[in-house]
Amino acid sequence: MAGQFERMDTENGTGGSASPDTFGRSDEEAEETVTMTPRELLTKLHTAWMNERLAPDLLPPQIEEIECMLELLRNMEVNTAKLEKKDIRLGVHKMEVDRIRYLISSYLRIRLAKIQEYCWDLQTKENTRNSQAPSLMSPEEQKFLKEYIENLESHLKNMGTQHMPRTMQALQPQTMSTSSNLDSFLFLRVSQDSSIIVDDADGREEEVSLEAGSQHIIRYRPVAKLVPSGSVDLV
Amino acid sequence: MSPTPEELEFFAGQEELEIMPRFDCPTMWLISGDLGPFKAGIPNKVPLWIALHLRAQNKCKIIPPPWLSKAYLEQLKELEIKSPLFTKMPSEHYMAMAKMIFEVCPQDIPDADCVKLLIKDIWDSRMSKLRTAVLTFIDKGASWAKVDNLTQLEMCSIRPFFTHSLEQLHRFRKTIQVARLYSAGNSSEEVRRRLRM
Amino acid sequence: MSGMYGEIALELIKELDRHKGKLPPFQENELRQALDEMQILFEQNQRDVSMNIPGNPEFLAALHLRHAALERNKQCILAYLYTRLKVITDLRWDHGPVIPAEVRANMTEQEVQFFANYNKTLANYMGSLGENHGLDLTQDLKPPKTLMVEIRVLQDYGEFELEDGTSVLLKKDSVHFLPMSQCEALVQQKIVEVVQKQKSLHQK
C-alpha cells in the first residue's frame, strides 16, 4: 500500500519528490519556462504573503504561482486519499495541505480587502495605465473590482445622490475614496545592496545605502519601488 | 497591517528541529520537501509544525535545539543585558518556537521552568531597550534608523505605537514645511511639486 | 428643522459611530430630513442668485455658507450610506451568505439587495480560483495549529481510546494533557472540562 502511494506520486510528477518539477507556462505565449521545485514555489508564496500583509498598497499579483500551488494541493489530496486511516503520513499530509490552503486563502483575502478599501483609486489606476504595463490585479480581481464598484455606486445613487438637488448629484468618488498611505513607517530587511534617497520631513534629502542583511525602520514611499523586485523585504 | 502573533507562529512552524521518533515510516513526499525515512530511536530533522503534530500524538519526543537550554540562555541573557545594542538571537523565531514547544511538550525540555524564565528575561530586556530606542528616535526627529538583530515578533509588539507616533510627527513636520513654502511666496503648484517625493 | 445646518446629517454619522461595526436600524426619518434640508438650502440659494444683487457681501456670505452646508450634508449622507455598506460587506465574512434575522431587521430592502449582489460577486470570484475548481476564502480564517489542552475529568468515564490506539483512564477529578482535536467530543458532552490556560511567555 505504502509502495503504491510512492509510485503514484512520482508518476504524477507532483508533490515534493526528489527531482525538481517543471512548471512551464503555456507555449501559446512565447514566454520563458519557469523551473521551480514545489519547495521553492512554497517559499515564494510565503514571501508574497508577508509582503502583501505589510505593504500599505496593493502589490503585483502572484496569480500563476497560486494557481500552480492549488493544482499541487489537489493532486496531493487525491494521492493521500489512498492512504490507510491509521497511516501516520495521512495526518502529516493533511496538515500540510491545510497550512498551504490557509496561506493562499489569507493572501487572497488580504488582497481583496485592499481592493475593496481602495476601490476607486485602483479603478483610476487601472483605467489610466498603459496597455503595455502590467495590471496590479489579476483578470478575476479586475472583474471583482468592477462589479463591486457598480454595486456600491448604484446603491449610493439610489439611496443618496438621486434625492439631492439637481446640480449635486454627481457621486465624485475621489472625495470618498482613500488611497493607501505611502508615508507609513515600516520595518525593512535588505536582501540586496541598494541605495535610496530619503527625505526627512524638513525637506532635506539624504542618500541612504542599504546593505544586504541589515534591517531598518523607514517610510514606505522611498522604498516602495524596491519591494516587487525583492531587493528589500518588508518585515 | 501588522501580522498577528498567530500568523508569526505559523511562520515559526517552518523552523527545523530534531525529533526522536517512536515509529517507523518510509520517506514522506511533502510539498515542502522530502522527509525521512523514519526509524524508531534514530533522530531525524523535521519542521517544527510536524514535530509538534507528531508529539501531540505521542509519536516522538522533541530534542530541544541547542539554544533552548539553561546554560546557553544564561550566557545569552548576560550578553543581552550588557550590550546597548540588540544581540543576534539564535533564531529569528526564538520566542514563538519556545512558546509553541512549551505549549505541547514542556516535559521534553530539561529545567523547563528555568528556561521559560530565562526566555522571558531576555525578551523583557530587549523590549525595554526597544522602547528606549523608539523614544530616542522620536526625540531626535530621525526619519530612518538601523535596527539589526530585532526579530519580527518584537517589531510587531512595538509597531502600533511606534509607527503611529512617527506618522503623526511626519505629518506635523510636513505641515510646517508647507507653511514655510507658502510664506516664502511659492504657488500651490510649486509647493505640491516640491513635496511630491 | 434644527438650528445648525448639517446637524441632522452629522447625527447620522454619530449614530453609526456609537454602534462601532454593528448595524443599527436604518434612520429613514433623519435621512429624509437631511435631504430636505439640502433641498431648502439649494432653493434659497437659487432664489438669492435670481434676485441678482451683484457683489453684495451679505448675499455672497450667505451663498457660501449654504453651499458649504450643502456639501457637508452630501458628504455626511454618503458617508452614512457607505459606512453601513461596509458593515454589511463584513457581515458576509463574519456570518456567511445568510443574514442573521436580527440584523436583517435593521436593513433596508436596497441594502439586502446590495448584500445579495456582493454575495454573487464574491462567489463568482471564489469560484474562478484554482482553475474554476473554486476556493472558499471565507474558510480557513485562522492558521492551523496543533492544540494541546489540559482537561479535568468531571465524571468517571473509564478507558478512553486515543487515535493512535493507546488509551487513557478518565477517572473523576483526574487531569490530563491531550490533543484538543481528540477531546472536543468529550468537552461537548461535559465528561471533561478545559482547565484555564497559563499566560503565554511574552505577555505581561
XYZ file of C-alpha atoms in Angstrom:
636
model
C 0.000 0.000 0.000
C 2.763 2.406 1.009
C 4.863 1.498 -2.001
C 1.931 2.071 -4.280
C 1.453 5.557 -2.912
C 5.058 6.495 -3.539
C 4.963 5.255 -7.095
C 1.818 7.187 -7.871
C 3.444 10.278 -6.520
C 6.459 10.082 -8.807
C 4.283 9.093 -11.735
C 2.265 12.219 -11.433
C 5.415 14.198 -11.096
C 3.820 16.412 -8.496
C 4.420 16.699 -4.798
C 7.849 17.094 -3.253
C 9.606 14.222 -4.957
C 13.355 14.047 -5.206
C 13.668 15.588 -8.652
C 12.594 19.129 -9.366
C 9.456 19.611 -11.389
C 8.953 21.968 -14.207
C 6.053 24.364 -14.056
C 6.138 25.654 -17.554
C 3.802 28.282 -18.845
C 1.639 27.583 -21.806
C 3.521 27.519 -25.063
C 0.825 29.608 -26.691
C 2.592 32.603 -25.258
C 6.244 32.640 -26.183
C 7.419 33.091 -22.621
C 10.341 31.540 -20.838
C 9.659 28.387 -18.865
C 9.959 28.776 -15.127
C 11.571 25.825 -13.421
C 10.894 25.695 -9.742
C 10.637 22.931 -7.195
C 7.453 22.769 -5.132
C 9.537 23.791 -2.146
C 10.802 26.886 -3.938
C 7.265 27.707 -5.023
C 6.105 27.473 -1.425
C 8.902 29.760 -0.257
C 7.916 32.274 -2.929
C 4.321 32.212 -1.699
C 5.434 32.748 1.897
C 7.387 35.824 0.849
C 4.485 37.069 -1.250
C 2.153 36.690 1.748
C 4.428 38.624 4.067
C 4.980 41.451 1.590
C 1.292 41.767 0.800
C 0.444 41.690 4.513
C 2.771 44.528 5.325
C 2.620 46.745 2.242
C 0.154 49.613 2.527
C -0.745 49.360 -1.149
C -1.637 46.516 -3.484
C 1.375 44.650 -4.835
C 1.648 42.890 -8.230
C -0.305 39.622 -8.090
C 1.354 36.209 -7.866
C -1.562 34.518 -9.529
C 0.333 31.942 -11.594
C 2.169 30.745 -8.527
C -1.127 30.490 -6.638
C -2.813 28.513 -9.395
C 0.214 26.223 -9.613
C 0.139 25.537 -5.920
C -3.628 24.959 -5.883
C -3.109 22.284 -8.508
C -0.378 20.698 -6.383
C -2.765 20.659 -3.437
C -5.489 18.992 -5.499
C -3.085 16.291 -6.634
C -1.834 15.808 -3.106
C -5.358 15.347 -1.778
C -6.078 12.759 -4.460
C -2.897 10.856 -3.627
C -3.297 10.886 0.137
C -6.871 9.670 -0.070
C -5.309 6.317 -0.913
C -3.514 6.059 2.425
C -4.880 3.961 5.242
C -6.647 5.776 8.037
C -4.094 4.862 10.733
C -1.124 5.680 8.479
C 0.979 8.256 10.214
C 1.617 10.065 6.949
C -2.053 10.848 6.475
C -2.149 13.346 9.357
C 1.063 14.999 8.249
C -0.055 15.396 4.635
C -3.441 16.695 5.726
C -1.869 19.279 7.983
C 0.461 20.432 5.225
C -2.432 20.854 2.823
C -4.363 22.783 5.499
C -1.377 25.042 6.093
C -0.843 25.840 2.431
C -4.532 26.361 1.801
C -4.614 28.774 4.740
C -1.613 30.645 3.310
C -3.222 31.024 -0.104
C -6.658 31.958 1.264
C -5.149 34.529 3.572
C -3.067 36.043 0.774
C -6.084 36.417 -1.483
C -8.191 37.799 1.381
C -5.598 40.461 2.152
C -5.692 41.493 -1.487
C -9.493 41.587 -1.636
C -9.574 43.776 1.457
C -7.232 46.257 -0.198
C -9.168 46.123 -3.460
C -12.372 46.969 -1.588
C -10.781 49.655 0.569
C -9.036 51.477 -2.270
C -11.545 50.578 -4.973
C -11.920 53.914 -6.744
C -8.233 54.671 -6.560
C -7.401 51.292 -8.076
C -10.005 51.742 -10.759
C -8.447 55.059 -11.764
C -5.007 53.440 -11.855
C -6.378 50.613 -13.959
C -8.163 52.931 -16.385
C -5.173 55.192 -16.877
C -2.468 52.584 -17.178
C -0.569 51.988 -20.330
C -1.816 48.812 -22.054
C 1.768 47.515 -22.056
C 2.192 47.992 -18.330
C 1.034 45.056 -16.195
C -2.051 45.435 -14.057
C -1.901 45.343 -10.280
C -4.748 42.853 -10.348
C -5.482 39.508 -11.920
C -8.281 39.427 -14.519
C -10.608 37.869 -11.922
C -9.725 40.568 -9.389
C -10.396 43.232 -12.012
C -13.820 41.705 -12.621
C -14.465 41.658 -8.881
C -13.485 45.322 -8.617
C -15.731 46.352 -11.479
C -18.775 44.568 -10.054
C -18.014 45.772 -6.535
C -17.894 49.401 -7.635
C -21.045 49.044 -9.739
C -22.871 47.648 -6.724
C -21.586 50.419 -4.442
C -22.299 53.265 -6.823
C -25.765 52.138 -7.806
C -26.709 51.900 -4.131
C -25.239 55.300 -3.243
C -27.060 56.878 -6.161
C -30.425 55.244 -5.452
C -30.357 55.955 -1.738
C -28.444 59.221 -1.801
C -27.458 61.389 -4.709
C -30.613 60.839 -6.743
C -32.564 62.563 -3.963
C -30.221 65.504 -3.789
C -30.574 68.830 -5.588
C -30.100 68.633 -9.322
C -26.601 70.099 -9.517
C -25.251 67.999 -6.664
C -25.992 64.561 -7.979
C -22.514 63.667 -9.181
C -21.016 60.959 -7.000
C -17.408 62.211 -7.079
C -15.869 59.020 -5.723
C -12.450 60.596 -5.456
C -13.666 62.591 -2.489
C -14.811 59.410 -0.779
C -12.013 57.087 -1.596
C -8.944 56.533 0.433
C -5.654 55.787 -1.166
C -3.081 53.791 0.693
C -0.835 55.720 2.979
C 2.569 55.614 1.350
C 4.038 57.619 4.174
C 3.509 54.984 6.817
C 6.592 53.699 8.582
C 7.683 50.118 8.151
C 10.367 47.686 9.151
C 12.570 46.568 6.304
C 15.047 43.759 5.731
C 17.534 44.242 2.907
C 18.424 41.266 0.725
C 20.420 43.068 -1.963
C 22.661 46.082 -1.582
C 20.603 49.078 -2.638
C 20.656 52.798 -2.321
C 17.731 55.175 -1.946
C 17.043 58.823 -1.367
C 15.222 59.597 1.831
C 13.785 62.965 2.578
C 13.202 63.903 6.133
C 10.114 65.890 6.983
C 12.102 69.116 6.876
C 12.716 68.583 3.190
C 16.386 67.660 3.431
C 17.388 64.777 1.250
C 19.944 62.209 2.106
C 21.222 59.194 0.267
C 20.949 56.053 2.320
C 22.763 52.891 1.379
C 21.024 49.712 2.390
C 23.422 46.844 2.932
C 22.343 43.269 2.390
C 21.410 41.703 5.720
C 20.626 44.949 7.534
C 17.264 45.962 8.954
C 15.737 49.431 9.093
C 12.769 51.471 10.149
C 11.809 53.713 7.271
C 8.933 55.360 5.452
C 7.365 53.227 2.754
C 7.444 55.750 -0.075
C 11.213 55.868 -0.731
C 11.478 52.072 -0.790
C 8.196 51.123 -2.442
C 9.805 50.504 -5.814
C 12.351 48.096 -4.331
C 9.789 45.686 -2.893
C 8.487 43.948 -6.055
C 12.000 43.117 -7.259
C 12.907 41.521 -3.963
C 15.896 43.744 -3.112
C 14.144 44.533 0.129
C 11.551 42.628 2.114
C 9.027 44.133 4.449
C 9.225 42.626 7.893
C -1.166 45.889 8.624
C 0.927 44.094 11.159
C 0.997 40.271 11.224
C -0.679 38.865 14.321
C 1.263 36.693 16.774
C -0.726 33.698 15.478
C 0.412 34.423 11.946
C 4.014 34.753 13.076
C 3.682 31.434 14.893
C 2.574 29.927 11.607
C 5.827 31.053 10.012
C 7.852 29.931 13.015
C 6.433 26.466 12.410
C 8.746 26.072 9.443
C 11.899 26.173 11.556
C 13.604 22.794 11.709
C 14.486 20.844 14.783
C 15.257 17.263 15.753
C 12.846 14.665 16.972
C 13.319 11.141 18.347
C 10.673 9.118 16.525
C 8.826 6.218 18.164
C 7.708 4.888 14.820
C 8.972 3.552 11.523
C 7.957 5.188 8.301
C 9.232 5.361 4.719
C 10.060 8.677 3.065
C 7.256 11.233 3.077
C 6.979 13.247 -0.096
C 5.639 16.555 1.118
C 5.249 19.688 -0.966
C 7.702 21.422 1.351
C 10.285 18.717 0.768
C 11.105 15.064 1.416
C 11.119 13.810 4.978
C 12.556 10.679 6.447
C 12.637 7.731 6.208
C 11.967 7.404 9.932
C 13.207 4.661 12.186
C 12.244 4.406 15.851
C 15.126 5.519 18.045
C 17.049 7.348 15.287
C 16.903 11.144 15.481
C 15.521 12.997 12.469
C 15.183 16.620 11.426
C 11.691 17.941 10.703
C 9.913 21.318 10.587
C 8.551 22.396 13.971
C 4.899 22.108 12.878
C 5.377 18.438 12.065
C 7.364 17.818 15.258
C 4.534 19.254 17.348
C 1.869 17.381 15.385
C 3.663 14.062 15.967
C 4.483 14.906 19.579
C 0.854 15.662 20.383
C 0.043 12.098 19.387
C 2.978 10.737 21.378
C 4.690 9.519 18.212
C 8.022 11.116 19.094
C 9.942 13.152 21.619
C 11.271 16.612 20.811
C 15.033 17.057 21.056
C 15.426 20.656 22.218
C 17.515 22.872 19.913
C 20.930 23.652 21.487
C 19.870 27.205 22.333
C 16.790 26.113 24.293
C 18.860 25.162 27.321
C 19.624 26.704 30.689
C 23.380 27.078 30.043
C 23.029 28.727 26.644
C 20.282 31.087 27.700
C 22.092 32.186 30.843
C 25.012 33.289 28.680
C 22.714 34.931 26.147
C 20.917 36.828 28.885
C 24.256 38.146 30.157
C 25.215 39.317 26.689
C 21.882 40.949 26.077
C 21.806 42.853 29.330
C 25.403 44.055 28.954
C 25.086 45.197 25.319
C 23.467 48.539 24.420
C 22.551 47.076 21.028
C 20.366 44.091 20.223
C 22.270 40.828 20.223
C 21.724 38.347 17.451
C 19.201 35.761 18.562
C 19.859 32.066 17.901
C 16.693 32.038 15.833
C 14.523 34.720 14.273
C 11.606 32.867 15.824
C 13.106 32.157 19.253
C 10.090 33.445 21.156
C 7.392 31.765 19.064
C 9.283 28.458 18.972
C 9.763 28.432 22.724
C 6.093 29.238 23.245
C 4.898 26.524 20.879
C 7.190 23.853 22.348
C 6.165 24.731 25.898
C 2.501 24.557 24.916
C 2.775 20.987 23.671
C 5.648 19.274 25.466
C 7.317 21.140 28.321
C 8.355 17.743 29.675
C 10.854 17.373 26.804
C 12.814 20.422 27.962
C 15.270 19.933 30.856
C 14.941 22.639 33.552
C 11.761 23.788 31.808
C 10.770 26.366 34.422
C 14.214 27.890 34.422
C 14.384 28.004 30.636
C 10.963 29.656 30.496
C 12.057 32.337 32.888
C 15.318 32.987 31.043
C 13.491 33.462 27.737
C 11.125 35.888 29.425
C 14.022 37.849 30.916
C 15.756 38.100 27.557
C 12.529 39.240 25.904
C 11.898 41.831 28.602
C 15.425 43.167 28.295
C 15.115 43.568 24.536
C 11.679 45.176 24.723
C 12.911 47.650 27.293
C 15.852 48.552 25.024
C 13.453 48.892 22.129
C 11.171 51.270 23.982
C 14.134 53.462 24.880
C 15.391 53.356 21.283
C 11.983 54.383 19.975
C 11.761 57.358 22.314
C 15.254 58.468 21.283
C 14.356 58.048 17.632
C 11.308 60.244 18.013
C 13.210 62.775 20.103
C 15.985 63.171 17.566
C 13.482 63.515 14.754
C 15.138 60.879 12.637
C 13.373 59.578 9.546
C 15.114 56.223 9.347
C 17.136 54.002 11.639
C 19.071 50.770 11.553
C 17.645 48.008 13.716
C 19.744 44.927 13.037
C 19.017 41.797 15.062
C 15.483 42.731 16.010
C 13.091 39.832 15.482
C 9.747 40.165 13.801
C 7.649 39.422 16.870
C 9.441 42.228 18.705
C 8.756 44.586 15.802
C 5.092 43.616 15.845
C 4.840 44.285 19.550
C 6.131 47.818 19.184
C 4.796 48.599 15.731
C 1.385 50.093 16.512
C 2.706 52.675 18.934
C 5.887 53.374 17.058
C 4.679 53.768 13.512
C 1.658 55.776 14.578
C 3.773 58.282 16.530
C 6.217 58.568 13.659
C 3.445 59.177 11.180
C 1.957 61.895 13.329
C 5.321 63.571 13.692
C 5.898 63.334 9.997
C 2.561 64.987 9.325
C 3.295 67.813 11.758
C 6.646 68.478 10.133
C 5.155 68.356 6.665
C 2.570 70.935 7.710
C 5.324 73.244 8.928
C 7.187 72.756 5.683
C 4.093 73.622 3.667
C 3.542 76.770 5.683
C 7.152 77.826 5.188
C 6.998 77.302 1.430
C 3.792 79.291 1.116
C 5.048 82.200 3.168
C 8.185 82.270 1.044
C 5.903 83.108 -1.847
C 5.622 79.761 -3.610
C 2.489 78.955 -5.586
C 0.286 75.953 -4.701
C 1.616 74.111 -7.701
C 5.187 74.756 -6.717
C 4.506 73.603 -3.161
C 2.820 70.410 -4.374
C 5.666 69.762 -6.767
C 8.314 70.236 -4.127
C 6.590 67.973 -1.633
C 5.793 65.226 -4.065
C 8.676 62.992 -3.012
C -35.667 71.907 11.305
C -32.961 72.248 13.941
C -30.841 75.337 14.448
C -27.471 74.454 12.919
C -27.027 73.435 9.302
C -25.804 69.900 8.842
C -26.630 68.880 12.401
C -29.037 66.117 11.401
C -26.625 64.689 8.830
C -23.913 64.671 11.465
C -26.214 62.798 13.832
C -26.453 60.026 11.259
C -22.698 59.517 11.409
C -22.556 59.793 15.174
C -25.185 57.080 15.494
C -23.083 54.702 13.429
C -20.034 55.599 15.452
C -21.830 54.669 18.676
C -22.537 51.223 17.287
C -18.952 50.643 16.143
C -19.104 47.977 13.475
C -22.639 46.819 14.229
C -25.669 47.717 12.150
C -28.305 49.840 13.938
C -31.743 50.321 12.365
C -31.763 52.468 9.255
C -32.586 56.044 10.125
C -35.087 56.716 7.401
C -36.535 59.848 9.014
C -33.251 61.521 9.733
C -32.016 60.810 6.209
C -35.207 62.278 4.782
C -34.749 65.394 6.926
C -31.136 65.840 5.875
C -32.137 65.549 2.220
C -34.980 68.003 2.752
C -32.568 70.448 4.346
C -30.389 70.196 1.259
C -33.371 70.977 -0.945
C -34.305 74.008 1.134
C -30.758 75.366 1.168
C -30.488 74.847 -2.574
C -33.717 76.651 -3.279
C -32.718 79.539 -1.026
C -29.502 79.896 -2.960
C -31.321 79.760 -6.257
C -33.659 82.498 -5.092
C -30.805 84.715 -3.976
C -28.924 84.261 -7.229
C -32.008 85.015 -9.312
C -32.527 88.223 -7.357
C -29.203 89.111 -8.876
C -27.705 91.555 -6.381
C -24.138 91.539 -7.590
C -21.220 91.895 -5.171
C -23.322 92.427 -2.079
C -21.123 90.904 0.639
C -24.072 89.760 2.753
C -25.519 87.764 -0.059
C -22.153 86.294 -1.020
C -21.562 85.233 2.553
C -24.976 83.584 2.748
C -24.429 81.810 -0.565
C -21.084 80.449 0.562
C -22.420 79.346 3.909
C -25.336 77.497 2.368
C -23.080 75.950 -0.235
C -20.701 74.737 2.459
C -23.659 73.296 4.371
C -24.901 71.571 1.211
C -21.510 69.971 0.608
C -21.298 68.926 4.237
C -24.720 67.321 4.152
C -23.842 65.468 0.965
C -20.614 64.244 2.493
C -22.264 63.065 5.704
C -25.154 61.358 3.942
C -22.860 59.493 1.572
C -20.522 58.580 4.441
C -23.509 57.229 6.375
C -24.704 55.093 3.487
C -21.166 53.944 2.597
C -20.247 53.017 6.171
C -23.388 50.918 6.504
C -22.438 49.152 3.291
C -19.002 48.382 4.706
C -20.585 46.821 7.805
C -22.888 44.810 5.543
C -19.915 43.625 3.485
C -18.169 42.448 6.665
C -21.336 40.515 7.503
C -20.693 38.179 4.606
C -17.296 37.305 6.032
C -18.429 37.022 9.661
C -21.775 35.289 9.254
C -21.792 33.625 5.854
C -24.198 34.055 2.927
C -27.345 34.132 5.062
C -28.043 37.294 7.029
C -28.998 36.639 10.661
C -32.619 37.592 11.268
C -31.905 40.238 13.895
C -29.518 42.054 11.532
C -31.812 41.801 8.532
C -34.475 43.556 10.581
C -32.241 46.640 10.604
C -31.568 46.646 6.857
C -33.491 48.340 4.067
C -34.590 46.372 1.028
C -31.922 48.099 -1.028
C -29.263 47.072 1.482
C -30.469 43.476 1.347
C -30.125 43.691 -2.434
C -26.616 45.122 -2.047
C -25.697 42.158 0.157
C -27.091 39.718 -2.400
C -25.093 41.395 -5.171
C -21.909 41.346 -3.092
C -22.502 37.701 -2.308
C -22.757 36.962 -6.008
C -19.658 38.977 -6.910
C -17.662 37.214 -4.201
C -18.976 33.787 -5.188
C -18.011 34.380 -8.803
C -14.511 35.391 -7.783
C -14.017 32.458 -5.402
C -15.380 30.045 -7.967
C -12.849 31.163 -10.542
C -9.875 30.245 -8.361
C -7.918 27.041 -8.824
C -8.808 26.906 -12.499
C -12.501 27.064 -11.669
C -12.348 24.334 -9.032
C -13.070 27.169 -6.637
C -11.636 28.095 -3.240
C -13.825 29.238 -0.359
C -11.927 32.193 1.033
C -14.357 32.555 3.926
C -12.956 29.342 5.424
C -9.511 28.778 6.939
C -9.580 32.121 8.680
C -7.014 31.090 11.287
C -3.650 29.396 10.814
C -3.974 25.646 11.506
C -2.409 24.759 14.825
C -1.685 21.685 16.907
C -3.514 22.468 20.088
C -2.950 20.661 23.315
C -5.326 21.204 26.156
C -5.398 20.387 29.831
C -8.641 18.729 30.853
C -10.170 17.773 34.194
C -12.481 14.764 34.256
C -15.933 15.661 35.578
C -17.387 12.171 35.800
C -15.982 8.644 35.827
C -15.715 7.553 32.182
C -13.285 4.663 32.177
C -10.859 3.868 29.390
C -10.782 6.365 26.540
C -9.045 5.236 23.349
C -6.890 7.759 21.526
C -6.352 7.879 17.770
C -3.009 6.093 17.981
C -4.509 3.088 19.776
C -3.244 3.840 23.286
C -5.800 4.567 25.986
C -6.055 6.822 28.985
C -8.082 6.228 32.155
C -10.576 9.043 32.673
C -11.208 8.901 36.407
C -13.233 11.664 38.054
C -11.086 14.680 39.047
C -8.010 13.381 37.216
C -6.189 15.848 34.963
C -4.790 15.000 31.537
C -2.849 16.774 28.798
C -4.218 15.747 25.409
C -4.551 16.963 21.802
C -7.541 19.307 21.530
C -8.898 17.590 18.425
C -9.396 14.338 20.344
C -11.088 15.949 23.352
C -13.660 18.069 21.631
C -16.430 15.493 21.813
C -15.704 14.813 25.498
C -15.805 18.531 26.265
C -19.088 18.959 24.415
C -20.638 16.056 26.324
C -19.447 17.630 29.599
C -17.491 14.498 30.507
C -14.403 16.679 30.887
C -13.773 20.385 31.232
C -10.904 22.502 29.982
C -8.552 23.803 32.655
C -7.722 27.511 32.244
C -4.564 28.012 30.166
C -1.492 29.738 31.600
C -0.357 33.130 30.340
C 1.967 32.923 27.374
C 5.661 33.644 27.775
C 5.781 37.166 26.468
C 2.559 38.542 27.883
C 2.898 40.719 30.944
